[in-house]
PDB file of C-alpha atoms in Angstrom:
ATOM      1  CA  MET A1306      13.618 -17.294   7.725  1.00  0.00           C
ATOM      2  CA  SER A1307      11.813 -14.734   9.883  1.00  0.00           C
ATOM      3  CA  ILE A1308       8.672 -13.229   8.374  1.00  0.00           C
ATOM      4  CA  GLN A1309       7.002 -10.143   9.790  1.00  0.00           C
ATOM      5  CA  ARG A1310       3.499  -8.975   8.881  1.00  0.00           C
ATOM      6  CA  TYR A1311       2.336  -5.377   8.562  1.00  0.00           C
ATOM      7  CA  CYS A1312      -1.332  -4.404   8.272  1.00  0.00           C
ATOM      8  CA  LEU A1313      -2.129  -0.918   7.006  1.00  0.00           C
ATOM      9  CA  ALA A1314      -5.201   1.111   6.085  1.00  0.00           C
ATOM     10  CA  LEU A1315      -5.969   3.948   3.686  1.00  0.00           C
ATOM     11  CA  ASP A1316      -9.144   5.437   2.253  1.00  0.00           C
ATOM     12  CA  LEU A1317     -10.029   6.182  -1.326  1.00  0.00           C
ATOM     13  CA  LYS A1318     -12.007   9.229  -2.342  1.00  0.00           C
ATOM     14  CA  ASN A1319     -15.649   8.208  -2.034  1.00  0.00           C
ATOM     15  CA  ASP A1320     -16.353   8.275  -5.766  1.00  0.00           C
ATOM     16  CA  PRO A1321     -17.424   5.001  -7.421  1.00  0.00           C
ATOM     17  CA  VAL A1322     -15.742   5.907 -10.733  1.00  0.00           C
ATOM     18  CA  LEU A1323     -12.401   6.678  -9.037  1.00  0.00           C
ATOM     19  CA  ILE A1324     -12.645   3.537  -6.904  1.00  0.00           C
ATOM     20  CA  GLU A1325     -13.128   1.377 -10.013  1.00  0.00           C
ATOM     21  CA  LYS A1326     -10.169   3.070 -11.738  1.00  0.00           C
ATOM     22  CA  TYR A1327      -8.015   2.446  -8.659  1.00  0.00           C
ATOM     23  CA  LYS A1328      -9.046  -1.213  -8.650  1.00  0.00           C
ATOM     24  CA  ALA A1329      -8.175  -1.456 -12.357  1.00  0.00           C
ATOM     25  CA  TYR A1330      -4.666  -0.120 -11.689  1.00  0.00           C
ATOM     26  CA  HIS A1331      -4.248  -2.818  -9.043  1.00  0.00           C
ATOM     27  CA  ALA A1332      -5.810  -5.691 -10.998  1.00  0.00           C
ATOM     28  CA  GLN A1333      -3.577  -8.435 -12.411  1.00  0.00           C
ATOM     29  CA  GLY A1334      -1.221  -6.769 -14.926  1.00  0.00           C
ATOM     30  CA  GLY A1335      -2.219  -3.230 -13.912  1.00  0.00           C
ATOM     31  CA  VAL A1336       0.644  -2.416 -11.555  1.00  0.00           C
ATOM     32  CA  TRP A1337       3.683  -1.157 -13.433  1.00  0.00           C
ATOM     33  CA  PRO A1338       6.633  -3.615 -13.517  1.00  0.00           C
ATOM     34  CA  GLU A1339       8.951  -1.010 -11.953  1.00  0.00           C
ATOM     35  CA  ILE A1340       6.625  -0.741  -8.966  1.00  0.00           C
ATOM     36  CA  LEU A1341       6.498  -4.506  -8.512  1.00  0.00           C
ATOM     37  CA  GLU A1342      10.303  -4.622  -8.686  1.00  0.00           C
ATOM     38  CA  SER A1343      10.666  -1.871  -6.067  1.00  0.00           C
ATOM     39  CA  ILE A1344       8.348  -3.829  -3.748  1.00  0.00           C
ATOM     40  CA  LYS A1345      10.164  -7.135  -4.216  1.00  0.00           C
ATOM     41  CA  SER A1346      13.671  -5.662  -3.995  1.00  0.00           C
ATOM     42  CA  ALA A1347      12.817  -4.083  -0.620  1.00  0.00           C
ATOM     43  CA  GLY A1348      12.238  -7.516   0.929  1.00  0.00           C
ATOM     44  CA  ILE A1349       8.445  -7.521   0.714  1.00  0.00           C
ATOM     45  CA  THR A1350       7.587 -11.160   0.070  1.00  0.00           C
ATOM     46  CA  ASP A1351       3.793 -10.903  -0.050  1.00  0.00           C
ATOM     47  CA  MET A1352       1.434  -7.950  -0.431  1.00  0.00           C
ATOM     48  CA  GLN A1353      -2.330  -8.037  -0.624  1.00  0.00           C
ATOM     49  CA  ILE A1354      -4.787  -5.134  -0.736  1.00  0.00           C
ATOM     50  CA  PHE A1355      -8.459  -5.550   0.152  1.00  0.00           C
ATOM     51  CA  CYS A1356     -11.247  -3.033  -0.409  1.00  0.00           C
ATOM     52  CA  THR A1357     -14.620  -2.463   1.215  1.00  0.00           C
ATOM     53  CA  GLY A1358     -16.489   0.638   0.122  1.00  0.00           C
ATOM     54  CA  ASN A1359     -13.742   3.231  -0.042  1.00  0.00           C
ATOM     55  CA  ARG A1360     -11.578   1.702   2.742  1.00  0.00           C
ATOM     56  CA  LEU A1361      -8.396  -0.171   1.799  1.00  0.00           C
ATOM     57  CA  PHE A1362      -6.602  -2.731   3.952  1.00  0.00           C
ATOM     58  CA  MET A1363      -3.089  -3.909   3.045  1.00  0.00           C
ATOM     59  CA  ILE A1364      -1.299  -6.946   4.405  1.00  0.00           C
ATOM     60  CA  MET A1365       2.460  -7.036   3.800  1.00  0.00           C
ATOM     61  CA  GLU A1366       4.740  -9.870   4.736  1.00  0.00           C
ATOM     62  CA  VAL A1367       8.395  -8.930   4.763  1.00  0.00           C
ATOM     63  CA  SER A1368      11.684 -10.746   5.132  1.00  0.00           C
ATOM     64  CA  ALA A1369      14.187 -10.055   7.905  1.00  0.00           C
ATOM     65  CA  SER A1370      16.071  -7.760   5.483  1.00  0.00           C
ATOM     66  CA  PHE A1371      13.113  -5.346   5.141  1.00  0.00           C
ATOM     67  CA  ASP A1372      13.751  -1.825   6.424  1.00  0.00           C
ATOM     68  CA  SER A1373      10.849   0.614   6.082  1.00  0.00           C
ATOM     69  CA  THR A1374      13.158   3.637   6.330  1.00  0.00           C
ATOM     70  CA  GLN A1375      15.337   2.304   3.513  1.00  0.00           C
ATOM     71  CA  LYS A1376      12.233   1.501   1.440  1.00  0.00           C
ATOM     72  CA  ALA A1377      10.942   5.070   1.886  1.00  0.00           C
ATOM     73  CA  LYS A1378      14.355   6.489   0.911  1.00  0.00           C
ATOM     74  CA  ALA A1379      14.604   4.249  -2.163  1.00  0.00           C
ATOM     75  CA  ASP A1380      11.057   5.197  -3.197  1.00  0.00           C
ATOM     76  CA  ALA A1381      11.809   8.906  -2.829  1.00  0.00           C
ATOM     77  CA  GLU A1382      14.827   8.491  -5.114  1.00  0.00           C
ATOM     78  CA  ASN A1383      13.008   6.396  -7.734  1.00  0.00           C
ATOM     79  CA  PRO A1384      11.351   8.586 -10.428  1.00  0.00           C
ATOM     80  CA  LYS A1385       9.029   5.777 -11.560  1.00  0.00           C
ATOM     81  CA  VAL A1386       7.807   5.153  -8.001  1.00  0.00           C
ATOM     82  CA  GLN A1387       7.242   8.893  -7.586  1.00  0.00           C
ATOM     83  CA  GLU A1388       5.290   8.948 -10.861  1.00  0.00           C
ATOM     84  CA  TRP A1389       3.127   6.051  -9.598  1.00  0.00           C
ATOM     85  CA  GLU A1390       2.569   7.754  -6.230  1.00  0.00           C
ATOM     86  CA  THR A1391       1.519  10.980  -7.952  1.00  0.00           C
ATOM     87  CA  LEU A1392      -0.910   9.000 -10.111  1.00  0.00           C
ATOM     88  CA  MET A1393      -2.341   7.228  -7.040  1.00  0.00           C
ATOM     89  CA  ASP A1394      -2.775  10.560  -5.207  1.00  0.00           C
ATOM     90  CA  GLN A1395      -5.800  11.347  -7.375  1.00  0.00           C
ATOM     91  CA  PHE A1396      -7.606   8.344  -5.843  1.00  0.00           C
ATOM     92  CA  GLN A1397      -6.337   8.249  -2.266  1.00  0.00           C
ATOM     93  CA  LEU A1398      -7.642  10.073   0.779  1.00  0.00           C
ATOM     94  CA  PRO A1399      -5.543   9.962   3.967  1.00  0.00           C
ATOM     95  CA  LEU A1400      -7.295   8.728   7.077  1.00  0.00           C
ATOM     96  CA  PRO A1401      -8.325  11.587   9.404  1.00  0.00           C
ATOM     97  CA  TRP A1402      -5.736  10.502  12.013  1.00  0.00           C
ATOM     98  CA  ALA A1403      -2.865  10.088   9.528  1.00  0.00           C
ATOM     99  CA  LYS A1404       0.236  12.179  10.116  1.00  0.00           C
ATOM    100  CA  GLU A1405       1.060  14.943   7.659  1.00  0.00           C
ATOM    101  CA  GLY A1406       2.149  13.346   4.370  1.00  0.00           C
ATOM    102  CA  GLN A1407       1.275   9.822   5.551  1.00  0.00           C
ATOM    103  CA  LYS A1408      -0.753   7.627   3.241  1.00  0.00           C
ATOM    104  CA  TRP A1409      -0.934   4.098   4.593  1.00  0.00           C
ATOM    105  CA  VAL A1410      -1.483   4.012   8.367  1.00  0.00           C
ATOM    106  CA  PRO A1411      -0.304   0.992  10.383  1.00  0.00           C
ATOM    107  CA  MET A1412      -3.074  -0.890  12.140  1.00  0.00           C
ATOM    108  CA  ASP A1413      -2.826  -2.342  15.639  1.00  0.00           C
ATOM    109  CA  GLN A1414      -3.788  -5.964  16.106  1.00  0.00           C
ATOM    110  CA  ILE A1415      -6.511  -6.175  18.737  1.00  0.00           C
ATOM    111  CA  PHE A1416      -7.395  -9.880  18.455  1.00  0.00           C
ATOM    112  CA  GLY A1417      -5.680 -13.065  17.415  1.00  0.00           C
ATOM    113  CA  LEU A1418      -6.609 -16.744  17.314  1.00  0.00           C
ATOM    114  CA  LYS A1419      -4.208 -19.507  16.456  1.00  0.00           C
ATOM    115  CA  ASN A1420      -5.090 -23.171  16.532  1.00  0.00           C
TER     116      ASN A1420
END
């Protein structure tokens, strides 16, 4: 089975109260079941989000069946995903170099070490 990894970044609004609320939504049991299902059904096998200050870093591992275009289309057609995204908008702040309408920005790997 071929696994591919994506690393993405996004900022949160620099407000400690909003950052804590965002973390609460993403704590164990905080993410809505419909959102988890949309992630899993797209072929995302592992997803982790890390936070430092107001900067977020996401690592996604996806199966060979994952198609980011199809995932975006499915999300756009899913009212519950759109409701979640609207809710998250109050916390998120696009990176200055993000394209119009882009939230999570792919990161380029600049170093690797494998033993």
